[in-house]
Coordinates of C-alpha atoms in Angstrom, one line a residue:
Chain J
M1 CA 99.0 66.4 92.4
R2 CA 101.2 65.2 95.2
N3 CA 102.1 68.7 96.2
Y4 CA 98.4 69.5 96.6
F5 CA 98.0 66.4 98.8
I6 CA 101.0 67.4 100.9
L7 CA 99.6 70.9 101.2
A8 CA 96.2 69.5 102.2
V9 CA 97.9 67.5 105.0
V10 CA 99.8 70.6 106.0
V11 CA 96.6 72.7 106.1
G12 CA 94.8 69.9 107.9
I13 CA 97.5 69.9 110.6
A14 CA 97.2 73.7 110.8
G15 CA 93.5 73.3 111.0
L16 CA 93.7 70.8 113.9
I17 CA 95.9 73.1 115.8
V18 CA 93.4 75.9 115.3
F19 CA 90.4 73.8 116.1
S20 CA 91.6 72.3 119.4
G21 CA 90.6 75.6 121.0
C22 CA 87.3 76.0 119.1
G23 CA 84.0 75.0 120.6
S24 CA 81.9 75.7 117.5
E25 CA 80.5 72.9 115.3
A26 CA 82.3 72.7 112.0
T27 CA 80.1 72.3 109.0
R28 CA 81.6 70.8 106.0
I29 CA 81.0 72.4 102.6
P30 CA 79.7 69.6 100.4
E31 CA 81.9 68.9 97.3
E32 CA 79.0 69.2 94.8
S33 CA 78.7 70.4 91.3
L34 CA 77.8 73.9 90.3
E35 CA 74.9 72.6 88.4
S36 CA 73.3 71.0 91.4
L37 CA 73.6 74.4 93.2
L38 CA 71.8 76.1 90.4
L39 CA 69.1 73.5 89.7
D40 CA 68.4 73.0 93.4
E41 CA 67.8 76.7 94.1
Q42 CA 64.7 77.6 96.1
A43 CA 62.1 79.5 94.3
G44 CA 62.6 82.6 96.4
A45 CA 59.6 84.9 95.8
E46 CA 61.2 88.3 96.1
T47 CA 58.1 90.3 96.3
V48 CA 57.8 93.1 98.8
E49 CA 55.5 91.0 100.8
E50 CA 57.8 88.1 101.4
T51 CA 61.4 88.9 101.5
V52 CA 64.0 86.3 102.5
T53 CA 66.8 87.6 104.6
T54 CA 70.1 85.9 104.0
E55 CA 71.9 84.3 106.9
P56 CA 75.6 83.8 106.2
V57 CA 76.5 80.1 106.5
R58 CA 79.1 79.6 109.2
E59 CA 81.7 77.8 107.2
Q60 CA 84.6 75.9 108.6
P61 CA 87.5 78.4 108.9
I62 CA 90.6 77.0 107.4
R63 CA 93.7 79.1 107.9
E64 CA 96.5 79.2 105.4
P65 CA 99.8 77.8 106.7
V66 CA 101.2 80.2 109.2
R67 CA 104.8 81.1 108.5
E68 CA 105.9 81.4 112.2
E69 CA 104.6 78.0 113.1
R70 CA 106.4 76.4 110.2
V71 CA 109.8 77.8 110.9
A72 CA 109.6 76.7 114.5
E73 CA 109.2 73.1 113.5
V74 CA 112.4 73.0 111.5
E75 CA 115.6 74.0 113.1
D76 CA 118.6 75.8 111.7
V77 CA 117.0 76.8 108.4
S78 CA 116.1 80.3 107.3
F79 CA 114.5 81.3 104.1
V80 CA 114.5 85.0 103.7
D81 CA 112.4 86.9 101.2
V82 CA 113.6 87.7 97.8
N83 CA 112.5 91.0 96.3
F84 CA 111.5 92.1 92.8
D85 CA 111.6 95.3 90.8
F86 CA 108.4 97.2 90.2
D87 CA 106.0 95.5 87.7
E88 CA 108.7 92.8 87.2
Y89 CA 108.8 89.1 87.8
E90 CA 112.3 88.4 86.6
L91 CA 114.8 87.5 89.3
T92 CA 117.4 90.2 90.0
A93 CA 121.1 89.2 90.6
A94 CA 120.6 89.7 94.3
A95 CA 117.6 87.4 94.2
R96 CA 119.5 84.7 92.5
E97 CA 122.2 84.8 95.1
V98 CA 119.7 84.4 97.9
L99 CA 118.0 81.6 96.1
A100 CA 121.3 79.8 95.6
E101 CA 121.6 79.8 99.4
H102 CA 118.0 78.5 99.7
A103 CA 118.7 75.7 97.3
R104 CA 121.7 74.7 99.4
Q105 CA 119.6 74.6 102.5
L106 CA 117.0 72.5 100.7
K107 CA 119.7 70.1 99.5
D108 CA 121.1 69.8 103.1
N109 CA 117.7 69.2 104.6
L110 CA 116.0 66.7 102.4
K111 CA 113.0 66.5 104.7
I112 CA 112.0 70.1 104.0
L113 CA 109.1 71.0 101.7
L114 CA 108.9 74.7 100.6
L115 CA 105.9 76.9 100.0
I116 CA 106.7 79.8 97.8
E117 CA 104.4 82.8 98.1
G118 CA 104.3 85.5 95.4
H119 CA 103.4 89.1 96.6
C120 CA 103.1 92.5 95.1
D121 CA 103.0 96.1 96.4
E122 CA 99.7 97.9 96.6
R123 CA 100.0 99.7 93.3
G124 CA 98.2 98.1 90.4
T125 CA 94.9 96.4 90.4
I126 CA 93.9 93.5 92.6
E127 CA 93.4 91.0 89.7
Y128 CA 96.5 91.9 87.7
N129 CA 98.6 91.7 90.9
L130 CA 97.3 88.2 91.6
A131 CA 98.6 87.2 88.3
L132 CA 101.9 89.0 88.8
G133 CA 102.4 87.4 92.2
D134 CA 101.9 84.0 90.6
R135 CA 104.6 84.8 88.0
R136 CA 107.0 85.8 90.8
A137 CA 106.3 82.6 92.7
D138 CA 106.7 80.6 89.6
A139 CA 110.0 82.3 88.6
V140 CA 111.4 81.4 92.0
K141 CA 110.1 77.8 91.7
T142 CA 111.6 77.4 88.3
Y143 CA 115.0 78.7 89.4
L144 CA 115.1 76.3 92.3
I145 CA 114.1 73.4 90.1
N146 CA 116.9 74.3 87.7
Y147 CA 119.2 74.3 90.7
G148 CA 118.4 70.6 91.1
I149 CA 115.6 70.7 93.7
D150 CA 112.9 68.1 93.2
P151 CA 109.7 69.8 92.0
E152 CA 107.7 67.6 94.3
R153 CA 109.2 69.5 97.2
L154 CA 108.1 72.9 96.0
Y155 CA 104.6 74.5 96.1
S156 CA 103.8 78.0 94.8
I157 CA 100.9 80.3 95.5
S158 CA 100.1 84.0 94.8
Y159 CA 98.6 86.5 97.2
G160 CA 98.8 89.4 94.8
K161 CA 98.7 92.6 96.9
E162 CA 96.4 91.1 99.5
K163 CA 99.0 90.4 102.2
P164 CA 101.6 93.2 102.4
L165 CA 104.5 92.8 104.7
V166 CA 104.4 96.4 105.7
P167 CA 101.5 98.8 105.4
Q168 CA 103.3 102.1 104.7
Q169 CA 103.0 103.9 101.4
T170 CA 106.6 104.6 100.8
E171 CA 109.1 103.4 98.2
D172 CA 110.9 101.5 100.9
A173 CA 107.7 99.7 102.0
W174 CA 106.7 98.9 98.5
A175 CA 110.1 97.4 97.8
K176 CA 109.7 95.1 100.8
N177 CA 106.2 94.1 99.7
R178 CA 107.3 93.0 96.3
R179 CA 108.6 89.7 97.4
A180 CA 108.6 86.0 97.3
A181 CA 108.2 84.7 100.8
F182 CA 108.8 81.2 102.0
S183 CA 107.2 78.7 104.5
V184 CA 109.0 75.5 105.3
V185 CA 107.4 72.2 106.3
E186 CA 109.1 69.1 107.6
K187 CA 108.0 66.0 105.7
Chain N
M1 CA 109.2 88.1 72.9
V2 CA 108.3 88.9 69.4
N3 CA 104.8 89.6 68.2
N4 CA 103.1 91.7 65.7
L5 CA 102.2 94.4 68.1
E6 CA 105.9 95.1 68.8
K7 CA 106.5 95.8 65.1
K8 CA 103.5 98.1 65.0
S9 CA 104.2 99.8 68.3
P10 CA 106.2 102.7 66.9
V11 CA 103.3 103.6 64.6
L12 CA 100.9 103.2 67.5
F13 CA 103.0 105.4 69.7
I14 CA 103.0 108.1 67.1
I15 CA 99.3 107.8 66.6
G16 CA 98.9 107.9 70.4
L17 CA 101.0 111.0 70.6
L18 CA 99.0 112.7 67.9
C19 CA 95.8 111.9 69.8
L20 CA 97.3 113.5 72.9
L21 CA 98.2 116.6 71.0
S22 CA 95.2 116.9 68.8
P23 CA 92.4 119.4 69.4
E24 CA 90.1 116.3 69.9
S25 CA 91.5 115.5 73.3
R26 CA 91.3 119.1 74.5
A27 CA 87.8 119.1 73.4
Q28 CA 87.1 116.4 75.9
D29 CA 87.3 119.0 78.7
E30 CA 84.9 121.3 76.8
V31 CA 82.4 118.4 76.3
H32 CA 82.7 117.6 80.0
M33 CA 81.9 121.2 81.0
K34 CA 79.0 121.4 78.6
V35 CA 77.4 118.4 80.1
R36 CA 77.9 119.7 83.6
S37 CA 76.4 123.1 82.9
E38 CA 73.4 121.8 81.1
G39 CA 72.8 119.1 83.7
L40 CA 70.6 116.1 83.0
R41 CA 67.2 117.0 81.7
R42 CA 65.3 116.2 84.8
I43 CA 61.6 115.8 85.3
V44 CA 60.3 118.0 88.0
L45 CA 58.6 115.7 90.5
A46 CA 56.7 117.3 93.4
V47 CA 56.0 114.9 96.3
S48 CA 53.1 115.6 98.6
P49 CA 53.1 114.8 102.3
F50 CA 51.6 111.4 103.0
Q51 CA 47.9 111.3 103.6
P52 CA 46.7 111.1 106.3
S53 CA 48.4 114.3 107.1
R54 CA 49.3 113.2 110.6
Q55 CA 52.9 112.2 110.0
T56 CA 53.7 109.0 111.8
D57 CA 57.4 108.2 112.2
L58 CA 57.0 105.3 109.9
G59 CA 55.2 107.3 107.2
D60 CA 57.9 109.9 107.4
Q61 CA 60.6 107.2 107.1
L62 CA 59.0 105.7 104.1
R63 CA 58.5 109.0 102.4
R64 CA 62.1 109.9 102.9
I65 CA 63.2 106.6 101.4
I66 CA 61.1 107.2 98.3
I67 CA 62.3 110.8 97.9
N68 CA 65.9 109.7 98.4
D69 CA 65.5 107.0 95.8
L70 CA 63.9 109.3 93.3
E71 CA 66.7 111.9 93.8
L72 CA 69.4 109.2 93.5
S73 CA 67.9 107.8 90.3
G74 CA 69.3 110.9 88.5
F75 CA 66.1 111.5 86.5
F76 CA 64.2 113.9 88.8
Q77 CA 64.4 117.2 90.4
I78 CA 62.4 116.6 93.6
V79 CA 60.3 119.3 95.2
D80 CA 59.3 118.1 98.6
L81 CA 56.0 119.7 99.4
S82 CA 56.2 118.9 103.1
D83 CA 59.1 121.3 103.3
S84 CA 57.7 124.5 104.8
E85 CA 59.3 126.5 102.0
N86 CA 57.5 124.6 99.4
K87 CA 54.1 123.8 100.8
D88 CA 52.2 126.6 99.2
L89 CA 53.9 126.2 95.8
L90 CA 51.0 124.5 94.2
N91 CA 48.7 127.3 95.1
L92 CA 50.8 130.1 93.6
R93 CA 49.4 131.4 90.4
S94 CA 52.4 133.4 89.3
I95 CA 54.8 131.9 86.8
S96 CA 58.1 132.5 88.5
R97 CA 58.8 130.3 91.5
P98 CA 61.9 129.6 93.6
G99 CA 64.3 127.4 91.7
N100 CA 62.8 128.4 88.4
W101 CA 61.0 125.2 87.9
D102 CA 58.1 125.1 85.5
L103 CA 54.9 124.0 87.0
N104 CA 53.6 123.2 83.5
A105 CA 56.1 120.4 83.1
A106 CA 55.9 118.9 86.5
V107 CA 54.4 115.7 87.9
L108 CA 52.9 115.3 91.3
L109 CA 53.3 112.2 93.4
E110 CA 50.7 111.6 96.1
N111 CA 50.6 108.7 98.5
N112 CA 48.0 107.4 100.9
F113 CA 49.6 105.5 103.7
E114 CA 48.1 103.2 106.2
L115 CA 49.6 101.1 108.9
R116 CA 47.5 98.2 110.2
G117 CA 49.0 95.8 112.6
G118 CA 52.3 94.8 111.0
T119 CA 51.3 95.7 107.5
I120 CA 51.9 98.8 105.5
S121 CA 49.5 99.7 102.7
L122 CA 50.4 102.4 100.3
N123 CA 48.3 103.9 97.4
S124 CA 50.5 105.9 95.1
R125 CA 49.2 108.2 92.3
L126 CA 50.9 110.3 89.7
Q127 CA 49.2 113.4 88.4
E128 CA 50.3 115.7 85.6
L129 CA 50.5 119.3 86.5
P130 CA 48.9 121.8 86.2
T131 CA 45.9 119.8 85.1
Y132 CA 46.0 117.3 88.0
Q133 CA 45.1 114.6 85.5
Q134 CA 45.9 111.3 87.0
I135 CA 48.2 109.2 84.9
F136 CA 49.3 106.4 87.2
E137 CA 48.0 104.6 90.3
K138 CA 49.2 101.6 92.2
D139 CA 48.7 99.8 95.5
F140 CA 51.5 98.3 97.5
N141 CA 51.6 96.2 100.6
S142 CA 54.5 95.3 102.7
S143 CA 55.3 94.0 106.2
L144 CA 57.0 96.5 108.5
R145 CA 60.2 94.5 108.2
T146 CA 60.6 95.3 104.5
I147 CA 59.7 99.0 104.6
R148 CA 62.9 100.0 102.8
Q149 CA 62.2 97.6 100.0
L150 CA 58.7 99.0 99.8
G151 CA 60.1 102.5 99.3
H152 CA 62.5 101.2 96.7
R153 CA 59.7 99.5 94.9
V154 CA 57.6 102.6 94.7
A155 CA 60.5 104.7 93.6
D156 CA 61.4 102.3 90.8
E157 CA 57.8 102.0 89.6
V158 CA 57.5 105.8 89.4
T159 CA 60.8 106.0 87.6
Y160 CA 59.8 103.3 85.1
Y161 CA 56.5 104.8 84.4
L162 CA 57.9 108.3 83.8
T163 CA 61.1 107.4 82.0
G164 CA 61.0 103.8 80.8
D165 CA 64.1 103.1 82.8
P166 CA 63.8 100.4 85.4
G167 CA 65.7 102.5 88.0
I168 CA 68.3 101.3 90.5
A169 CA 66.5 101.5 93.8
N170 CA 66.0 97.8 93.9
T171 CA 69.6 96.9 93.3
K172 CA 72.4 96.0 95.6
I173 CA 76.2 96.2 95.6
A174 CA 78.5 93.4 96.7
F175 CA 81.9 94.3 98.0
V176 CA 84.9 93.0 100.0
T177 CA 85.3 94.1 103.7
V178 CA 88.9 94.0 104.9
G179 CA 89.4 92.8 108.4
K180 CA 92.6 92.2 110.4
T181 CA 93.3 88.8 108.9
A182 CA 90.4 88.0 106.7
K183 CA 88.6 89.6 103.8
E184 CA 84.9 88.8 103.6
I185 CA 82.2 89.5 101.0
A186 CA 79.3 91.7 102.0
V187 CA 76.2 93.0 100.2
A188 CA 74.5 96.4 100.8
D189 CA 71.5 98.1 99.2
Y190 CA 72.5 100.5 96.5
D191 CA 72.0 103.4 98.9
G192 CA 74.4 101.9 101.4
Y193 CA 71.9 100.5 103.9
G194 CA 71.6 97.0 105.2
V195 CA 75.2 95.8 104.9
Q196 CA 75.1 92.0 105.3
P197 CA 78.1 89.7 105.4
I198 CA 77.6 86.8 103.0
T199 CA 80.8 85.0 103.7
S200 CA 82.3 84.5 107.2
N201 CA 85.0 81.9 106.7
G202 CA 87.9 83.8 108.1
S203 CA 89.9 83.6 104.9
L204 CA 90.7 85.8 102.0
N205 CA 87.6 86.2 99.8
L206 CA 88.0 88.4 96.7
S207 CA 86.4 89.7 93.5
P208 CA 82.7 89.1 94.0
C209 CA 80.6 88.9 90.8
W210 CA 76.8 88.6 90.5
A211 CA 75.0 86.0 88.4
P212 CA 72.7 87.7 85.8
D213 CA 69.6 86.5 87.7
G214 CA 70.8 88.1 90.9
K215 CA 70.6 84.8 92.9
F216 CA 74.3 83.8 93.0
I217 CA 77.6 85.4 93.6
A218 CA 80.9 84.0 92.2
F219 CA 84.1 84.9 93.9
T220 CA 87.7 83.8 94.6
S221 CA 88.5 82.4 98.0
Y222 CA 91.6 81.0 99.8
L223 CA 89.2 79.0 102.0
R224 CA 91.1 75.8 101.3
G225 CA 94.5 77.3 101.0
N226 CA 94.4 77.7 97.2
P227 CA 92.8 80.6 95.4
D228 CA 89.7 78.8 94.1
L229 CA 86.5 79.7 92.4
Y230 CA 83.4 79.6 94.5
V231 CA 79.7 80.2 93.8
L232 CA 77.4 81.2 96.6
R233 CA 73.6 81.0 96.6
L234 CA 72.2 84.1 98.2
S235 CA 68.9 82.6 99.4
D236 CA 70.6 80.3 101.9
G237 CA 74.3 80.9 101.7
R238 CA 75.1 77.5 100.3
T239 CA 78.5 77.5 98.6
V240 CA 80.1 75.3 96.0
N241 CA 83.8 75.1 95.1
A242 CA 83.7 75.3 91.3
S243 CA 87.4 74.8 90.7
K244 CA 88.5 71.7 88.9
Q245 CA 92.3 72.4 89.0
N246 CA 94.9 73.2 91.5
V247 CA 95.7 76.6 89.9
L248 CA 95.0 80.2 90.7
H249 CA 91.5 81.3 89.8
S250 CA 90.7 85.0 89.8
A251 CA 88.4 87.7 88.4
P252 CA 85.3 85.7 87.7
A253 CA 82.8 87.3 85.3
W254 CA 79.4 85.7 84.6
S255 CA 78.1 85.8 81.0
P256 CA 74.9 87.7 80.4
D257 CA 73.0 84.6 79.5
G258 CA 74.1 82.9 82.8
K259 CA 75.6 79.9 81.1
K260 CA 79.3 80.6 81.5
I261 CA 81.8 82.1 83.9
A262 CA 84.8 83.8 82.4
M263 CA 87.9 84.0 84.6
T264 CA 91.6 84.0 84.8
L265 CA 93.5 80.8 85.5
S266 CA 97.2 80.9 86.2
K267 CA 99.1 77.8 85.4
N268 CA 102.9 77.6 85.9
G269 CA 103.0 81.4 86.3
N270 CA 101.1 82.1 83.0
S271 CA 97.7 83.8 83.4
D272 CA 95.2 83.4 80.6
I273 CA 91.4 83.9 80.2
Y274 CA 89.2 80.8 80.2
T275 CA 85.5 80.2 80.3
M276 CA 83.8 77.5 82.3
E277 CA 80.3 76.3 81.5
V278 CA 78.1 76.5 84.5
K279 CA 76.4 73.2 83.7
G280 CA 79.0 70.5 83.2
E281 CA 81.9 72.8 84.1
R282 CA 83.7 72.3 80.8
I283 CA 86.6 74.7 80.5
R284 CA 87.7 76.4 77.3
R285 CA 90.8 78.5 76.9
L286 CA 90.3 81.9 75.2
T287 CA 93.8 83.5 75.3
N288 CA 97.1 81.7 74.8
N289 CA 99.7 84.2 75.4
P290 CA 102.9 84.2 77.6
S291 CA 101.9 87.6 79.1
I292 CA 99.4 88.2 81.8
D293 CA 95.8 88.2 80.6
S294 CA 93.2 89.0 83.3
S295 CA 90.0 90.7 84.3
P296 CA 87.5 89.6 81.7
S297 CA 84.2 91.4 81.3
W298 CA 81.4 90.4 78.9
S299 CA 79.5 92.6 76.4
P300 CA 75.8 92.8 77.1
N301 CA 75.0 90.6 74.1
G302 CA 77.5 88.0 75.2
R303 CA 79.5 88.1 72.0
G304 CA 82.5 90.0 73.2
I305 CA 84.9 90.1 76.1
V306 CA 87.0 93.0 77.2
F307 CA 90.1 92.2 79.3
T308 CA 93.5 93.4 80.5
S309 CA 96.6 92.1 78.8
G310 CA 100.3 92.8 79.3
R311 CA 101.2 91.5 75.8
S312 CA 102.4 94.8 74.5
G313 CA 104.7 95.3 77.5
T314 CA 102.4 97.2 79.9
P315 CA 98.9 96.4 81.1
Q316 CA 96.4 97.6 78.4
I317 CA 92.7 97.0 77.6
Y318 CA 91.8 94.6 74.8
I319 CA 88.6 93.3 73.2
M320 CA 88.1 89.8 71.8
D321 CA 85.2 87.7 70.6
S322 CA 83.7 85.4 73.2
D323 CA 85.5 82.5 71.6
G324 CA 88.8 84.2 71.8
G325 CA 89.1 85.4 68.2
S326 CA 89.7 88.8 66.8
V327 CA 91.8 90.3 69.6
R328 CA 92.2 94.1 69.2
R329 CA 93.8 96.6 71.5
L330 CA 91.6 99.4 72.9
T331 CA 93.8 101.7 74.9
F332 CA 96.9 103.4 73.7
E333 CA 97.4 106.2 76.2
G334 CA 98.9 105.7 79.6
S335 CA 101.3 103.0 80.9
Y336 CA 98.8 101.0 83.0
N337 CA 95.2 100.5 81.9
A338 CA 93.3 97.7 83.6
S339 CA 90.0 96.4 85.3
P340 CA 87.8 97.0 82.2
V341 CA 84.0 96.6 82.6
W342 CA 81.6 96.7 79.6
S343 CA 78.5 99.0 80.1
P344 CA 75.2 97.1 80.1
R345 CA 74.2 99.6 77.3
G346 CA 76.9 98.2 75.2
D347 CA 78.6 101.4 74.1
L348 CA 81.2 102.2 76.7
I349 CA 84.0 100.5 78.6
A350 CA 84.9 101.8 82.0
F351 CA 88.4 101.0 83.3
V352 CA 91.2 102.4 85.5
S353 CA 94.2 104.2 84.2
R354 CA 97.3 105.1 86.1
E355 CA 98.1 108.8 86.0
S356 CA 100.8 110.5 88.0
G357 CA 101.1 107.4 90.1
R358 CA 97.4 107.1 90.9
F359 CA 94.5 105.3 89.3
Q360 CA 91.6 107.2 87.9
I361 CA 88.4 105.9 86.3
Y362 CA 88.0 106.5 82.6
T363 CA 85.4 105.5 80.0
I364 CA 86.2 104.8 76.3
D365 CA 83.9 104.0 73.4
V366 CA 83.9 100.4 72.3
N367 CA 85.6 101.5 69.1
G368 CA 88.4 103.1 71.0
E369 CA 87.4 106.7 70.7
N370 CA 86.4 109.4 73.2
L371 CA 88.6 108.6 76.2
Y372 CA 86.8 110.4 79.0
P373 CA 87.9 111.0 82.6
V374 CA 85.2 110.1 85.1
T375 CA 87.2 110.8 88.2
D376 CA 90.0 113.3 88.7
S377 CA 90.5 113.5 92.4
P378 CA 93.1 112.6 95.0
G379 CA 93.9 109.0 95.9
N380 CA 93.4 105.8 94.0
H381 CA 90.2 104.7 92.3
E382 CA 89.8 100.9 91.6
N383 CA 87.5 98.2 90.4
P384 CA 84.7 100.1 88.6
S385 CA 81.4 98.3 88.1
W386 CA 78.3 99.5 86.2
S387 CA 74.7 99.8 87.4
P388 CA 72.4 97.5 85.4
N389 CA 70.9 100.5 83.6
G390 CA 74.4 101.7 82.5
M391 CA 74.0 105.1 84.1
W392 CA 76.2 104.8 87.2
L393 CA 79.5 103.4 88.2
T394 CA 80.5 102.1 91.6
F395 CA 84.2 101.9 92.6
A396 CA 86.5 101.9 95.6
S397 CA 88.7 104.9 96.5
N398 CA 91.0 105.9 99.3
G399 CA 90.9 109.5 98.3
E400 CA 89.4 110.7 101.5
G401 CA 91.8 108.7 103.7
K402 CA 90.2 105.3 103.9
W403 CA 89.2 102.7 101.3
D404 CA 85.5 103.0 100.8
I405 CA 82.8 102.4 98.1
Y406 CA 81.6 105.3 96.0
V407 CA 79.0 105.8 93.3
V408 CA 79.2 108.3 90.5
H409 CA 77.2 109.1 87.4
W410 CA 79.1 107.9 84.2
D411 CA 79.8 111.6 83.3
G412 CA 81.6 112.1 86.6
T413 CA 78.8 114.1 88.3
E414 CA 76.7 113.2 91.4
L415 CA 79.6 111.6 93.3
R416 CA 78.4 110.0 96.5
R417 CA 80.1 107.9 99.2
L418 CA 78.4 104.6 100.0
T419 CA 80.4 103.3 103.0
H420 CA 82.2 105.3 105.6
N421 CA 83.9 102.9 107.9
G422 CA 86.9 102.1 105.7
G423 CA 88.3 98.8 104.5
N424 CA 85.7 98.4 101.8
V425 CA 86.9 97.5 98.2
S426 CA 86.1 95.6 95.0
P427 CA 82.4 96.6 94.5
S428 CA 80.2 94.7 92.1
W429 CA 76.8 96.1 91.2
S430 CA 73.9 93.6 91.1
P431 CA 71.6 93.2 88.1
Q432 CA 67.9 94.2 88.4
L433 CA 66.6 92.3 91.4
K434 CA 63.0 93.2 91.6
H435 CA 60.2 90.8 90.9
K436 CA 59.3 91.1 87.3
E437 CA 55.6 91.4 86.6

């Protein structure tokens, strides 16, 4: 729960940075129940005579935490990606070495919170890869916790194959995209 | 990880191998070719020029929409009588005609078209040939603004009258448009016209899924930083975050009775299938398995769910009861079978299968037999979705260089490209949308 609150604060800060330049009015999405949405629906008569055209509602754009902004806030720390084998979420020996170093940095900088992103290469379906990315992020999170990092400092998220690092369709590119990536936030 | 399937898997492997080698699977190709050569049994439908014979641009446009819809329905062989080659066909007395169509089995569609102010009036009549006996007549009115919907309405009424099938001209396809930093959901008519964005929140929006009444779309969005479940009302764009937990929500699938949404929730890295009641939002867990379980799709009677599971070691297709019981595996060939969708006719599951490193679309009977290749072309083919009459599949493919939405008949024929500008994925075919009388 606390991690979610911290993330909300982080996102809020990111949002403020984004909005300072925006002139448009931000409309909040009401936090209402699904049932009210369904019960309250207009009786749209969809006959040929009266057709309602749908206007997209301009929602308040909230960006996910931007990695570059994050790293600039905290000095002297660097959390490089760890990579995974194809269709795998278990940590390789190389990954474990990198994570040991990440754990050390986390222990040396107690103010840091870490966002762990799980990613996949483009092969495989969108939905299965969202789940696989989640497994990868969780494998990293579990490893760091076992290394003694307070779970409250770690947050994980999956982007599946939706945010590749490199766009090429080569084995090398795919290997780079199969990754856990990190964003740091100073408390 | 020990489970019963692991113990059975050598047996399953042998069975699978036998299936590959058996004459049965080679016969698939023969069946495929037989269907192709026979073609669909189409009704010959001759379409007269609009009366009055003075062709206004609008009349011509409406006529072309109707003809296009009738051709795309898959039920008709259209003879356009305003085509100079065809215009004397009805007057010919001889039996043999170009194209070998039999006048004695044909139907004639005639329309009287009138434009007054901003309103179109259309009187449509069907006549049996060669007797010219009238079998159907209907009047339609529409504003100029909704001329495409008027054409779709006429085509679907003609289709319904002649075949009993409600047709697809009134339907739409939702899909994801990929931008530089955002992925937004859009909706287009089934023929590709009228693309309209329905989200514009600058975030990642994925996996749209229609409600069975056609009035809502459920989807996953990273709008608030976490992949949450959202439901959007199409009439005004109002959107609700239906997530109750801070976990990953993906692959929503609305039940046929509209009362539940099945989806994948990932907690602590473990993805399982849950259902959420639309009213009250009570959540029930259906799978409880350390492997990935994802991509649920309901049977048309709501009693079964087909889904993807990694529980046997690789992603495969499974079926379970809608309460999570009686799980059985459906696919045994191939090392990656996923994204299953249950046909609205109840008899077939369409899914993607990885073959030589690329995904193709297949169908399989609900009892696991008759594996059938729908696509066999370059590139990847992903996220199939059925038309509401179970005749067509839409899917995304990058086979022609860019990711775009395609439509194909379930037997693999009549392939057509719906979008052309690239960056279009994850299509979802709407239910019937027309006003029921």
